[in-house]
Amino acid sequence: MRKFIFSGSLISAVLGGWGTLQTTRKGPRDWRLILMWVSWAASVAIAVGTIVKQSQDADEFDELGV
């Protein structure tokens, strides 16, 4: 869990979601808003995937005993 909390990429993605949320509350509701949410979801998914992959790589590295 700690690897997710302290990950810079995930923190950045969550903060980007805050901006998207503020735009949703105050901005116009059109097709660009949908694209903003899709983009935010993709960035969170990529950040989580990167963290999981790095964790798996670190575990493999530890198993090799290097």
mmCIF file with all atom_site columns, N, CA and C in Angstrom, residues 20 23-24 27-40:
data_model
loop_
_atom_site.group_PDB
_atom_site.id
_atom_site.type_symbol
_atom_site.label_atom_id
_atom_site.label_alt_id
_atom_site.label_comp_id
_atom_site.label_asym_id
_atom_site.label_entity_id
_atom_site.label_seq_id
_atom_site.pdbx_PDB_ins_code
_atom_site.Cartn_x
_atom_site.Cartn_y
_atom_site.Cartn_z
_atom_site.occupancy
_atom_site.B_iso_or_equiv
_atom_site.pdbx_formal_charge
_atom_site.auth_seq_id
_atom_site.auth_comp_id
_atom_site.auth_asym_id
_atom_site.auth_atom_id
_atom_site.pdbx_PDB_model_num
ATOM 1  N N  . THR A 1 20 ? -9.912  18.386 -12.833 1.00 0.00 ? 20 THR A N  1
ATOM 2  C CA . THR A 1 20 ? -11.026 17.927 -13.669 1.00 0.00 ? 20 THR A CA 1
ATOM 3  C C  . THR A 1 20 ? -12.344 18.048 -12.920 1.00 0.00 ? 20 THR A C  1
ATOM 4  N N  . THR A 1 23 ? -13.380 21.684 -12.921 1.00 0.00 ? 23 THR A N  1
ATOM 5  C CA . THR A 1 23 ? -13.888 22.051 -14.238 1.00 0.00 ? 23 THR A CA 1
ATOM 6  C C  . THR A 1 23 ? -15.295 21.513 -14.436 1.00 0.00 ? 23 THR A C  1
ATOM 7  N N  . THR A 1 24 ? -15.553 20.322 -13.930 1.00 0.00 ? 24 THR A N  1
ATOM 8  C CA . THR A 1 24 ? -16.887 19.739 -14.031 1.00 0.00 ? 24 THR A CA 1
ATOM 9  C C  . THR A 1 24 ? -17.897 20.573 -13.256 1.00 0.00 ? 24 THR A C  1
ATOM 10 N N  . GLY A 1 27 ? -17.355 24.601 -15.029 1.00 0.00 ? 27 GLY A N  1
ATOM 11 C CA . GLY A 1 27 ? -17.196 24.857 -16.453 1.00 0.00 ? 27 GLY A CA 1
ATOM 12 C C  . GLY A 1 27 ? -18.388 24.413 -17.270 1.00 0.00 ? 27 GLY A C  1
ATOM 13 N N  . PRO A 1 28 ? -18.284 24.637 -18.573 1.00 0.00 ? 28 PRO A N  1
ATOM 14 C CA . PRO A 1 28 ? -19.357 24.193 -19.471 1.00 0.00 ? 28 PRO A CA 1
ATOM 15 C C  . PRO A 1 28 ? -19.368 22.672 -19.600 1.00 0.00 ? 28 PRO A C  1
ATOM 16 N N  . ARG A 1 29 ? -20.535 22.131 -19.824 1.00 0.00 ? 29 ARG A N  1
ATOM 17 C CA . ARG A 1 29 ? -20.669 20.681 -19.982 1.00 0.00 ? 29 ARG A CA 1
ATOM 18 C C  . ARG A 1 29 ? -20.850 20.368 -21.461 1.00 0.00 ? 29 ARG A C  1
ATOM 19 N N  . ASP A 1 30 ? -19.771 19.954 -22.058 1.00 0.00 ? 30 ASP A N  1
ATOM 20 C CA . ASP A 1 30 ? -19.810 19.583 -23.464 1.00 0.00 ? 30 ASP A CA 1
ATOM 21 C C  . ASP A 1 30 ? -18.905 18.369 -23.683 1.00 0.00 ? 30 ASP A C  1
ATOM 22 N N  . TRP A 1 31 ? -18.608 18.049 -24.923 1.00 0.00 ? 31 TRP A N  1
ATOM 23 C CA . TRP A 1 31 ? -17.859 16.846 -25.254 1.00 0.00 ? 31 TRP A CA 1
ATOM 24 C C  . TRP A 1 31 ? -16.430 16.887 -24.713 1.00 0.00 ? 31 TRP A C  1
ATOM 25 N N  . ARG A 1 32 ? -15.892 18.079 -24.515 1.00 0.00 ? 32 ARG A N  1
ATOM 26 C CA . ARG A 1 32 ? -14.524 18.173 -23.999 1.00 0.00 ? 32 ARG A CA 1
ATOM 27 C C  . ARG A 1 32 ? -14.435 17.719 -22.552 1.00 0.00 ? 32 ARG A C  1
ATOM 28 N N  . LEU A 1 33 ? -15.500 17.896 -21.809 1.00 0.00 ? 33 LEU A N  1
ATOM 29 C CA . LEU A 1 33 ? -15.522 17.444 -20.422 1.00 0.00 ? 33 LEU A CA 1
ATOM 30 C C  . LEU A 1 33 ? -15.414 15.919 -20.349 1.00 0.00 ? 33 LEU A C  1
ATOM 31 N N  . ILE A 1 34 ? -16.110 15.245 -21.246 1.00 0.00 ? 34 ILE A N  1
ATOM 32 C CA . ILE A 1 34 ? -16.018 13.776 -21.295 1.00 0.00 ? 34 ILE A CA 1
ATOM 33 C C  . ILE A 1 34 ? -14.593 13.345 -21.613 1.00 0.00 ? 34 ILE A C  1
ATOM 34 N N  . LEU A 1 35 ? -13.959 14.036 -22.540 1.00 0.00 ? 35 LEU A N  1
ATOM 35 C CA . LEU A 1 35 ? -12.573 13.704 -22.883 1.00 0.00 ? 35 LEU A CA 1
ATOM 36 C C  . LEU A 1 35 ? -11.628 13.963 -21.713 1.00 0.00 ? 35 LEU A C  1
ATOM 37 N N  . MET A 1 36 ? -11.907 14.989 -20.927 1.00 0.00 ? 36 MET A N  1
ATOM 38 C CA . MET A 1 36 ? -11.075 15.253 -19.749 1.00 0.00 ? 36 MET A CA 1
ATOM 39 C C  . MET A 1 36 ? -11.164 14.101 -18.760 1.00 0.00 ? 36 MET A C  1
ATOM 40 N N  . TRP A 1 37 ? -12.373 13.588 -18.526 1.00 0.00 ? 37 TRP A N  1
ATOM 41 C CA . TRP A 1 37 ? -12.530 12.473 -17.590 1.00 0.00 ? 37 TRP A CA 1
ATOM 42 C C  . TRP A 1 37 ? -11.896 11.194 -18.125 1.00 0.00 ? 37 TRP A C  1
ATOM 43 N N  . VAL A 1 38 ? -12.018 10.958 -19.420 1.00 0.00 ? 38 VAL A N  1
ATOM 44 C CA . VAL A 1 38 ? -11.384 9.774  -20.020 1.00 0.00 ? 38 VAL A CA 1
ATOM 45 C C  . VAL A 1 38 ? -9.870  9.886  -19.894 1.00 0.00 ? 38 VAL A C  1
ATOM 46 N N  . SER A 1 39 ? -9.349  11.067 -20.150 1.00 0.00 ? 39 SER A N  1
ATOM 47 C CA . SER A 1 39 ? -7.909  11.288 -20.032 1.00 0.00 ? 39 SER A CA 1
ATOM 48 C C  . SER A 1 39 ? -7.437  11.093 -18.597 1.00 0.00 ? 39 SER A C  1
ATOM 49 N N  . TRP A 1 40 ? -8.197  11.589 -17.640 1.00 0.00 ? 40 TRP A N  1
ATOM 50 C CA . TRP A 1 40 ? -7.832  11.417 -16.239 1.00 0.00 ? 40 TRP A CA 1
ATOM 51 C C  . TRP A 1 40 ? -7.841  9.942  -15.850 1.00 0.00 ? 40 TRP A C  1
#
